[in-house]
XYZ file of C-alpha atoms in Angstrom:
653
model
C 12.934 -59.209 10.858
C 8.867 -58.318 10.391
C 8.979 -55.606 13.109
C 12.927 -55.528 11.949
C 11.557 -53.886 8.579
C 8.646 -51.774 10.042
C 11.365 -50.307 12.742
C 14.072 -49.494 10.135
C 10.804 -47.604 8.298
C 9.275 -45.811 10.305
C 12.944 -44.295 10.777
C 13.860 -43.754 7.720
C 10.230 -42.283 7.156
C 11.183 -39.400 10.576
C 14.993 -38.768 8.975
C 13.430 -37.880 5.458
C 10.327 -35.428 7.075
C 12.763 -34.512 9.621
C 15.124 -33.513 6.435
C 13.234 -31.691 5.108
C 12.098 -29.801 7.954
C 15.598 -28.708 8.158
C 15.947 -27.556 4.195
C 12.609 -25.723 4.409
C 13.413 -23.774 8.009
C 16.957 -23.374 7.806
C 18.834 -23.801 4.944
C 16.860 -22.131 2.891
C 15.747 -20.066 5.138
C 11.846 -19.473 3.920
C 9.637 -17.869 6.617
C 6.398 -17.250 6.924
C 4.457 -13.910 5.727
C 1.333 -12.021 6.360
C 1.252 -10.986 2.430
C 0.793 -14.375 1.545
C -1.429 -16.222 4.011
C -4.381 -15.601 1.966
C -6.306 -15.816 5.540
C -5.387 -11.769 5.636
C -7.152 -9.552 4.418
C -4.836 -6.658 3.995
C -6.214 -3.353 4.379
C -4.016 0.416 2.834
C -3.631 3.008 4.946
C -2.494 5.864 2.744
C -1.033 8.720 3.539
C -0.848 12.311 4.003
C 0.697 13.650 0.602
C 3.105 16.215 1.425
C 1.985 19.882 0.838
C 3.605 22.113 -1.794
C 4.752 25.144 -1.411
C 5.930 28.871 -3.589
C 9.475 30.424 -2.201
C 7.410 33.369 -0.469
C 5.027 30.877 2.020
C 2.198 30.540 -0.419
C 0.563 27.497 -0.016
C -0.498 25.778 -3.988
C -0.798 22.591 -3.515
C -3.077 20.381 -1.188
C -5.179 17.463 -0.382
C -9.111 17.048 -0.812
C -10.649 13.994 0.687
C -11.563 10.903 -1.706
C -13.304 8.179 -1.373
C -12.431 4.721 -4.220
C -14.691 1.842 -4.328
C -12.286 -1.742 -4.090
C -13.292 -4.871 -4.411
C -11.696 -8.345 -4.128
C -13.379 -9.800 -7.384
C -12.998 -13.643 -5.290
C -15.412 -12.032 -2.192
C -17.668 -11.221 -4.479
C -21.193 -12.856 -4.219
C -23.087 -12.544 -8.410
C -25.466 -10.631 -8.341
C -28.821 -10.760 -9.258
C -30.098 -7.414 -12.750
C -32.089 -5.813 -9.509
C -28.780 -5.848 -7.163
C -26.677 -4.983 -10.274
C -29.033 -2.197 -11.319
C -29.085 -1.154 -8.514
C -24.995 -0.998 -7.629
C -24.640 0.312 -11.070
C -26.903 2.991 -10.453
C -25.289 3.841 -6.751
C -21.711 4.536 -9.173
C -22.822 6.015 -12.184
C -21.586 3.200 -14.578
C -23.707 1.632 -16.766
C -23.508 -2.656 -16.229
C -21.260 -2.849 -19.904
C -18.107 -0.708 -17.886
C -19.500 -2.948 -13.800
C -18.827 -6.453 -16.825
C -15.155 -4.458 -17.665
C -14.167 -3.604 -14.560
C -15.008 -6.670 -12.987
C -13.001 -8.095 -15.133
C -10.073 -5.492 -15.241
C -9.338 -6.275 -11.398
C -10.270 -10.121 -11.681
C -7.786 -9.936 -14.561
C -5.113 -8.424 -12.119
C -5.972 -10.337 -9.383
C -8.914 -12.224 -7.612
C -7.505 -12.172 -3.857
C -6.483 -9.692 -4.566
C -8.044 -5.233 -3.965
C -7.972 -3.100 -6.548
C -10.163 -0.312 -7.551
C -13.316 0.073 -9.378
C -14.406 3.221 -9.109
C -11.762 6.040 -8.008
C -12.596 9.368 -6.237
C -16.444 9.584 -5.105
C -17.423 12.298 -3.720
C -18.834 13.239 -0.504
C -21.986 13.642 -2.136
C -21.824 9.947 -3.501
C -20.160 8.488 -0.633
C -22.842 9.127 1.292
C -25.158 7.600 -0.342
C -23.509 4.606 -0.857
C -21.478 3.828 2.120
C -25.438 2.536 4.024
C -26.192 0.385 1.021
C -22.282 -1.236 0.808
C -22.939 -4.779 3.584
C -25.757 -5.680 0.626
C -21.703 -6.144 -2.651
C -19.620 -8.629 -0.620
C -16.415 -7.897 -2.161
C -16.426 -4.223 -2.430
C -15.548 -1.878 0.008
C -14.889 1.872 -0.461
C -11.233 3.162 0.835
C -10.474 6.738 1.095
C -7.239 8.925 0.292
C -5.994 11.781 -0.369
C -6.506 13.642 -3.707
C -4.910 17.287 -4.556
C -6.466 20.241 -3.941
C -4.007 22.780 -6.430
C -5.516 25.672 -4.492
C -4.062 28.117 -7.730
C -5.102 28.092 -11.336
C -1.028 28.782 -12.572
C 1.449 26.622 -13.113
C 0.064 23.646 -14.241
C 3.993 22.187 -15.894
C 5.537 23.094 -12.870
C 3.341 21.157 -10.572
C 2.563 18.445 -12.411
C -0.724 16.300 -11.548
C -1.379 12.364 -9.743
C -2.824 9.747 -11.956
C -3.372 5.631 -11.227
C -0.737 4.089 -11.206
C -0.316 1.174 -14.562
C 0.896 -2.333 -14.903
C 4.876 -0.474 -16.347
C 4.857 1.133 -13.158
C 4.222 -1.851 -10.916
C 6.210 -3.995 -12.807
C 9.049 -2.161 -11.678
C 8.128 -1.130 -8.874
C 6.475 -2.644 -5.952
C 5.569 -0.709 -3.547
C 2.760 0.354 -5.840
C -0.901 -1.328 -6.152
C -3.113 -1.537 -8.492
C -5.402 1.921 -7.807
C -2.390 3.624 -6.367
C -2.026 7.415 -7.986
C 1.715 8.607 -8.403
C 2.488 11.325 -9.636
C 2.301 11.782 -13.428
C 3.805 15.566 -14.797
C 5.873 18.277 -12.414
C 7.023 18.277 -9.654
C 4.262 15.843 -8.442
C 6.363 13.672 -10.778
C 10.217 15.032 -9.907
C 9.804 14.596 -5.747
C 6.684 11.979 -6.009
C 9.067 9.679 -3.564
C 9.189 12.760 -0.549
C 5.220 13.806 -1.811
C 4.014 10.370 -0.998
C 5.235 9.284 1.936
C 4.700 5.541 2.913
C 1.367 3.627 3.286
C 0.564 1.763 6.678
C -1.150 -1.484 6.843
C -3.893 -3.337 8.407
C -3.785 -7.511 8.400
C -7.589 -8.381 9.464
C -8.553 -11.888 10.029
C -11.174 -14.024 8.153
C -12.504 -17.304 9.314
C -12.880 -19.543 6.773
C -16.261 -17.871 5.508
C -13.827 -15.284 4.569
C -16.095 -12.981 6.495
C -13.666 -11.036 8.444
C -13.233 -11.557 12.283
C -10.672 -8.409 13.064
C -6.820 -7.964 13.792
C -4.809 -10.949 13.323
C -2.578 -11.337 15.837
C -4.322 -8.211 18.108
C -2.959 -5.579 15.409
C 0.538 -6.765 16.667
C 1.941 -6.229 12.619
C 0.569 -3.619 11.813
C 2.290 -0.033 10.692
C 0.576 3.804 10.718
C 1.346 5.962 8.148
C 4.060 8.609 7.616
C 2.626 11.491 5.885
C 5.109 12.569 2.433
C 7.364 15.469 3.114
C 5.876 19.629 1.831
C 8.196 20.840 -0.067
C 8.901 24.419 -0.813
C 10.282 25.200 -4.550
C 11.616 28.345 -5.792
C 8.699 28.984 -7.775
C 7.099 33.039 -6.900
C 3.135 32.762 -7.418
C 3.131 36.625 -8.207
C 5.347 36.423 -11.001
C 4.748 32.856 -13.553
C 0.542 34.625 -12.450
C 1.634 37.966 -14.331
C 4.206 35.609 -16.860
C 1.144 33.893 -17.859
C -1.052 36.854 -18.216
C 1.834 38.072 -20.587
C 1.354 35.119 -23.176
C -3.119 34.685 -23.097
C -3.071 34.311 -26.741
C 0.311 33.953 -27.881
C 2.344 30.348 -27.478
C 5.586 30.794 -27.149
C 8.224 30.864 -23.563
C 8.789 32.561 -20.328
C 11.964 31.214 -18.223
C 13.687 33.080 -15.704
C 16.329 32.445 -13.151
C 17.875 33.862 -10.285
C 20.980 34.285 -11.376
C 22.807 34.197 -7.837
C 21.608 30.426 -6.743
C 20.306 29.150 -10.072
C 16.357 28.669 -9.179
C 14.262 29.262 -11.251
C 11.723 31.601 -10.284
C 8.876 31.809 -13.403
C 8.287 28.149 -15.915
C 5.693 29.669 -18.163
C 4.805 27.831 -20.792
C 1.796 29.092 -23.598
C -1.240 27.776 -23.704
C -1.120 26.261 -20.474
C -4.498 25.502 -18.038
C -5.654 25.179 -14.940
C -4.628 22.485 -12.969
C -7.582 21.115 -10.680
C -9.361 20.514 -14.983
C -7.472 17.094 -13.449
C -8.345 16.507 -10.201
C -11.003 13.514 -10.098
C -14.252 12.022 -11.619
C -13.292 13.715 -14.744
C -9.296 13.179 -14.997
C -9.180 11.402 -17.928
C -11.357 12.799 -20.052
C -9.472 16.338 -20.008
C -6.225 15.380 -19.961
C -7.573 13.435 -23.898
C -9.047 16.721 -24.458
C -5.502 18.824 -23.704
C -2.811 16.076 -24.881
C -5.543 15.575 -28.731
C -5.331 19.062 -29.152
C -1.882 19.119 -31.328
C -2.050 22.903 -32.711
C -2.008 24.148 -29.445
C -0.888 22.149 -27.461
C -1.372 22.822 -24.155
C 0.990 20.384 -22.787
C 3.278 20.707 -24.093
C 6.241 22.571 -21.967
C 7.697 24.828 -24.348
C 9.996 26.638 -21.805
C 11.286 23.766 -21.301
C 10.830 21.315 -24.135
C 10.667 23.363 -27.308
C 13.563 23.372 -29.100
C 13.834 26.735 -30.768
C 16.890 28.869 -33.144
C 18.323 30.602 -31.118
C 18.547 33.853 -33.172
C 20.063 37.245 -32.477
C 20.915 36.654 -28.987
C 23.507 33.550 -29.802
C 25.503 36.454 -31.558
C 26.646 37.274 -28.185
C 27.885 33.686 -27.684
C 30.031 34.223 -30.943
C 31.793 37.465 -29.296
C 32.446 36.286 -26.204
C 34.277 32.820 -28.676
C 36.090 35.849 -30.565
C 37.426 37.205 -27.171
C 38.728 34.618 -25.742
C 39.658 32.944 -29.232
C 42.502 36.160 -30.068
C 40.647 36.957 -33.617
C 38.643 39.553 -32.475
C 39.407 42.969 -30.393
C 36.856 45.403 -29.563
C 37.294 48.192 -31.464
C 38.005 46.600 -34.585
C 35.275 47.240 -36.812
C 32.702 45.653 -39.676
C 31.250 46.884 -42.547
C 27.765 46.581 -43.606
C 25.765 47.149 -46.407
C 22.677 45.507 -45.090
C 23.646 42.011 -45.283
C 26.613 39.539 -45.772
C 28.853 39.663 -48.904
C 31.413 36.845 -49.579
C 32.412 38.003 -52.711
C 29.561 39.602 -55.416
C 26.892 36.257 -53.118
C 25.186 38.074 -51.031
C 25.012 35.094 -46.930
C 22.631 37.216 -44.780
C 21.305 40.841 -45.427
C 20.560 42.826 -41.789
C 18.748 46.160 -40.896
C 19.873 49.702 -40.940
C 21.627 50.770 -39.474
C 25.214 53.059 -39.072
C 27.516 51.595 -40.174
C 31.224 51.151 -39.461
C 30.220 48.995 -36.008
C 32.862 47.675 -33.181
C 31.381 45.397 -30.201
C 29.600 47.228 -28.565
C 28.245 49.222 -31.424
C 27.601 45.415 -33.410
C 25.913 44.012 -29.768
C 23.473 46.528 -29.555
C 22.237 47.086 -32.862
C 22.581 43.625 -33.983
C 24.443 43.446 -36.978
C 24.196 40.534 -38.932
C 27.926 41.321 -40.800
C 29.535 42.127 -38.112
C 28.875 38.699 -36.452
C 29.677 36.844 -39.158
C 32.726 38.372 -40.019
C 33.506 37.445 -36.190
C 32.524 33.842 -37.032
C 34.154 33.648 -40.145
C 37.447 35.025 -37.849
C 37.102 31.693 -35.323
C 36.076 29.065 -37.171
C 38.992 29.139 -39.812
C 41.050 30.556 -37.055
C 42.858 27.149 -38.179
C 43.225 25.007 -41.569
C 41.187 22.171 -40.438
C 38.009 24.112 -39.912
C 36.847 20.494 -38.358
C 38.525 21.509 -35.314
C 37.853 25.186 -35.087
C 34.272 23.988 -34.872
C 35.081 21.535 -32.594
C 36.652 24.055 -30.368
C 33.766 26.903 -30.983
C 30.849 24.386 -29.823
C 32.602 23.771 -26.493
C 32.829 27.064 -25.040
C 29.241 27.395 -26.937
C 27.986 24.065 -24.681
C 30.011 25.438 -21.231
C 27.030 27.368 -21.170
C 24.529 24.915 -20.661
C 24.035 25.581 -24.409
C 23.493 21.285 -26.257
C 22.578 19.349 -23.902
C 20.594 18.524 -21.189
C 21.403 21.492 -18.104
C 20.806 18.887 -15.526
C 17.681 20.026 -13.559
C 15.003 18.419 -11.777
C 11.584 18.681 -13.252
C 11.019 16.041 -15.665
C 10.916 17.099 -19.285
C 13.906 18.758 -21.335
C 15.694 18.484 -24.477
C 19.717 18.793 -25.489
C 18.863 21.767 -28.259
C 21.912 21.460 -30.689
C 26.106 22.960 -30.929
C 27.024 21.163 -34.255
C 30.640 20.572 -33.861
C 32.626 19.546 -36.918
C 31.319 16.320 -37.214
C 28.457 17.153 -38.140
C 28.918 18.819 -41.127
C 32.213 15.625 -42.162
C 29.127 13.659 -41.776
C 27.220 16.147 -43.526
C 29.266 17.401 -46.252
C 32.688 14.973 -46.091
C 36.091 16.050 -44.076
C 37.513 18.594 -44.542
C 35.050 19.512 -48.062
C 33.690 22.137 -45.960
C 34.260 25.630 -44.460
C 32.728 28.645 -42.082
C 31.449 30.413 -45.885
C 28.456 26.528 -45.298
C 27.040 27.075 -42.113
C 27.515 30.857 -40.967
C 24.084 30.797 -40.020
C 25.815 29.720 -36.815
C 26.970 33.601 -36.528
C 23.334 35.049 -35.689
C 21.725 32.467 -34.081
C 20.141 29.596 -36.772
C 21.489 27.406 -39.147
C 21.403 23.822 -36.526
C 22.213 25.889 -33.585
C 18.533 25.221 -31.597
C 17.931 26.072 -27.087
C 15.221 25.407 -25.294
C 14.093 28.705 -23.746
C 15.703 27.187 -20.415
C 18.985 27.253 -22.185
C 18.901 30.389 -22.757
C 18.195 32.155 -19.860
C 20.472 29.863 -18.444
C 23.058 31.581 -20.976
C 22.159 35.403 -20.176
C 22.251 33.980 -15.644
C 25.885 32.789 -16.413
C 26.930 36.346 -18.554
C 25.255 38.126 -15.863
C 27.604 35.873 -13.517
C 30.881 37.164 -15.535
C 30.989 33.132 -15.956
C 29.436 30.891 -14.191
C 25.569 29.391 -13.293
C 24.113 27.439 -11.135
C 22.589 24.488 -12.332
C 18.771 25.368 -12.905
C 16.162 23.396 -10.529
C 12.658 24.124 -8.998
C 13.546 22.942 -5.355
C 14.194 24.666 -2.429
C 13.933 23.467 0.589
C 12.359 19.500 2.095
C 11.085 19.149 4.860
C 13.374 17.420 7.518
C 16.198 16.731 3.708
C 18.178 18.420 2.071
C 18.400 19.506 -2.014
C 21.199 17.912 -3.908
C 24.288 19.507 -3.920
C 24.861 19.125 -7.418
C 22.565 22.489 -7.255
C 25.097 24.063 -5.017
C 27.843 23.834 -6.709
C 28.760 26.494 -9.860
C 29.436 25.582 -13.475
C 32.216 27.758 -15.158
C 31.682 28.691 -18.595
C 35.495 28.308 -20.730
C 35.454 32.206 -21.619
C 38.027 34.303 -19.052
C 36.051 36.783 -16.206
C 37.718 39.883 -18.300
C 36.011 39.558 -21.590
C 32.587 39.866 -20.744
C 32.473 43.217 -19.390
C 32.972 44.649 -22.978
C 30.047 42.048 -24.332
C 27.975 42.663 -21.091
C 28.467 46.637 -21.535
C 27.142 45.854 -25.226
C 23.985 44.446 -24.184
C 23.435 47.622 -22.027
C 23.471 49.319 -24.958
C 20.883 46.913 -26.128
C 18.691 49.122 -23.749
C 19.790 52.693 -24.562
C 20.284 53.049 -27.545
C 20.480 49.688 -29.150
C 17.379 47.581 -30.698
C 15.764 48.035 -27.397
C 16.045 51.474 -26.980
C 11.956 51.924 -26.440
C 12.118 48.842 -23.795
C 13.627 51.020 -20.923
C 12.139 50.249 -16.498
C 13.353 53.585 -15.118
C 15.607 52.914 -11.818
C 16.473 49.563 -12.883
C 19.311 49.178 -15.609
C 19.091 45.994 -17.877
C 21.156 44.502 -20.841
C 19.119 42.785 -22.477
C 19.233 41.772 -26.225
C 16.861 41.396 -28.970
C 16.197 38.490 -31.548
C 13.939 37.309 -34.311
C 14.319 33.622 -35.714
C 12.618 32.688 -39.605
C 10.005 30.806 -39.122
C 8.261 27.786 -40.939
C 6.220 25.355 -41.394
C 5.720 21.911 -44.580
C 2.336 22.990 -46.151
C 0.416 20.403 -48.460
C 4.570 18.811 -48.688
C 5.960 22.123 -49.264
C 8.538 24.033 -46.776
C 6.621 27.530 -45.743
C 7.892 30.946 -44.452
C 5.845 32.043 -42.125
C 5.670 34.815 -39.494
C 9.756 35.375 -36.987
C 9.360 34.475 -33.981
C 10.192 36.791 -31.604
C 12.847 36.210 -28.696
C 14.811 38.005 -25.998
C 17.151 37.510 -23.466
C 18.096 39.941 -20.218
C 19.022 39.807 -16.968
C 18.241 42.716 -14.270
C 20.389 44.667 -12.050
C 23.499 45.061 -14.331
C 25.487 44.693 -11.190
C 24.682 42.123 -8.676
C 21.924 40.965 -11.233
C 18.551 39.415 -9.257
C 16.614 37.904 -12.211
C 18.004 36.827 -16.065
C 15.231 35.910 -18.458
C 14.214 34.430 -21.793
C 11.299 34.605 -23.692
C 10.176 32.984 -26.469
C 6.716 34.103 -28.414
C 5.871 32.464 -31.480
C 5.440 33.867 -34.598
C 5.773 37.578 -32.342
C 7.191 39.344 -35.398
C 10.847 39.923 -34.297
C 12.804 41.305 -30.969
C 11.028 43.898 -29.138
C 7.882 43.943 -30.228
C 6.782 41.369 -28.305
C 9.584 38.314 -26.084
C 11.220 42.036 -24.934
C 7.859 44.127 -23.688
C 7.118 40.371 -21.651
C 10.507 40.363 -21.105
C 11.247 44.218 -19.610
C 8.117 44.327 -17.747
C 8.586 40.474 -16.087
C 11.828 41.984 -15.077
C 10.277 45.573 -13.453
C 7.337 43.066 -11.468
C 9.567 41.298 -9.843
C 12.276 44.258 -8.463
C 9.942 46.651 -7.952
C 6.685 44.433 -7.362
C 4.769 46.943 -9.701
C 4.590 47.850 -13.387
C 5.428 52.012 -13.931
C 4.802 50.867 -17.916
C 1.492 50.931 -18.109
C 1.401 51.112 -22.087
C 3.735 47.902 -22.345
C 1.188 46.136 -21.009
C -1.702 47.814 -22.429
C -0.332 46.817 -25.409
C 0.578 43.034 -24.243
C -2.752 42.491 -23.155
C -4.398 43.807 -25.878
C -2.443 41.505 -28.668
C -3.357 38.420 -29.480
C -1.329 36.154 -31.979
C -4.063 34.084 -32.684
C -4.805 35.138 -36.080
C -0.995 34.570 -37.025
C -1.525 30.815 -35.055
C -4.995 30.438 -37.503
C -2.810 31.632 -41.095
C -1.371 27.481 -41.972
C -4.836 25.920 -41.535
C -6.941 29.144 -43.001
C -7.041 27.290 -46.685
C -6.523 31.559 -47.509
C -4.194 34.174 -48.929
C -2.584 35.513 -46.134
C 1.452 37.224 -44.870
C 4.327 37.191 -43.006
C 5.616 39.563 -40.737
C 3.106 42.190 -42.675
C 4.469 41.911 -46.060
C 5.088 38.832 -48.572
C 0.976 37.430 -49.458
C 1.394 33.249 -49.657
C -1.064 31.032 -51.527
C -1.931 28.415 -48.437
C -3.401 25.042 -49.636
C -6.825 23.257 -48.199
C -4.196 19.837 -46.216
C -1.633 21.356 -43.091
C 1.051 18.335 -42.098
C 2.281 19.071 -38.603
C 5.549 20.807 -38.242
C 8.203 20.132 -40.075
C 11.683 18.921 -38.158
C 13.821 19.831 -36.535
C 16.795 19.474 -39.114
C 14.772 20.984 -42.094
C 13.633 23.482 -40.112
C 16.679 25.387 -39.223
C 19.130 23.676 -42.465
C 21.419 26.220 -43.078
C 19.918 29.219 -45.244
C 23.018 31.046 -46.569
C 21.381 32.866 -49.521
C 18.321 33.481 -47.189
C 17.922 37.183 -46.795
C 18.325 37.007 -42.648
C 17.410 40.503 -40.736
C 17.694 39.202 -37.161
C 17.276 41.597 -35.376
């Protein structure tokens, strides 16, 4: 009986073992993983990051070798005072920093490697390499840093930086110390540029010493280099735009209307992209980011939402034609502004009166466009319904929403609809006189410079545009198809010609007559937008913004452009000159209007930007004297900045 019981026990235990093995190896399908084996050391081999070229094949971004000191905390043997002092001296860090970095690495993982000191110079690496054997648990990892072959386009090119815990948790591909695109095309095309890491599995003995490749290196993989990309930027045009924007704040965006390729994306002020490379990256970035006055890291071409001013008048002209509320020959009398009864709703500058559509555009008559706008909104009894129709037309030009371009930052802008005013005043409790500032690109309307450039491209194309984009080609791949398909506006093609003639006459006889470029037929529109800041809690008017949009040549345009210069007085003073020069530079490759060029390069607006912070009285637009107190707050929010100004004496040109 005892023998039988013993036999049954052995059989039962055996069956249990077999069942457990079956469960683990067959049912659960668990497999052995080298990544989970603590006896195997994993060493990553980082690939070459892809190069970046401009549209003409000029190399903009390459690579340079970098050396990171890595640590595996549990393999580190305690250092005596002498060794610790020597090690910190070699790394050029303090003993306190050593302990902070070591604790950080331990918290990440005691058994996984992480960056201890990043990006050693070649000189430091050469000195340290000879002595690394004395410091167990530390080793040197070679990788690539970016080498920017230019000093321009920081907002376009972007930079790379170390991943954080949030990125690692979201993207398991990345490990502590890996580098990732942080801004610009480096971020937008990170997966294409980064390549794929290779890996080597190193066998360790029971003393934690490396004894050679695991399984003769059969499981090792080679790194796959990143793909080179070509972007749409013309680096010479970009450089010229940044030169023109020296000592000014604002944005310049130039687009090829034929395909939506971004030719130049200038923000002012900017910075040299090489500042964000190497061990000084974090310090330099903090200095740039914390400059909350000039804001050099804020891409004004994509992120700044401004009142578009008078360039928006051409949209109202097109909507008026489409809705059948105006003919090109209709004339409107201007008495230095628009009056509602005895009340002056907007001002206007001096010009001949009455004006038809052509002269209304070329002379930038506020009274004409308020009249057209009121006809549009008053077309039906329900102002909310017609406001929705008006908004839909405007949005079809890419205004009031994200354009869908391939850069990582941007703003929607704003095109108000009926619901917007219903919330503000109540349903059926408002009409066209409540928001006439929309007629002249003020009021609640906001747009970014890239939206205005895209608007100009749509007009130049007579009713369609391609989604703006920065990518031209990817090595061994194709660009997304959405950039190859035209987007059509809601305006019939036949309505564009009279508006384009008006924009052409802006240069021939209108507000930009002094900005003509010999041999190039340019269609443009000047603009001036009111500018406010909250100073010690008080809404205070500053010098107006200067705005200009254009495309050229008139027929079969090659470039569409928008220029916005903060505190630039009026449209033709700064923005108009800069737009004309950019057009000539792109089409002709050289500048003949050196008079305009010299004027722009020798005129700074830094004194305008300093006025609110000076604590002294100052003038705006060369006229009104204001008293400014010492305490200055950040610029006021958009809703207040562009509040309805029915009684303001607007004088947009």
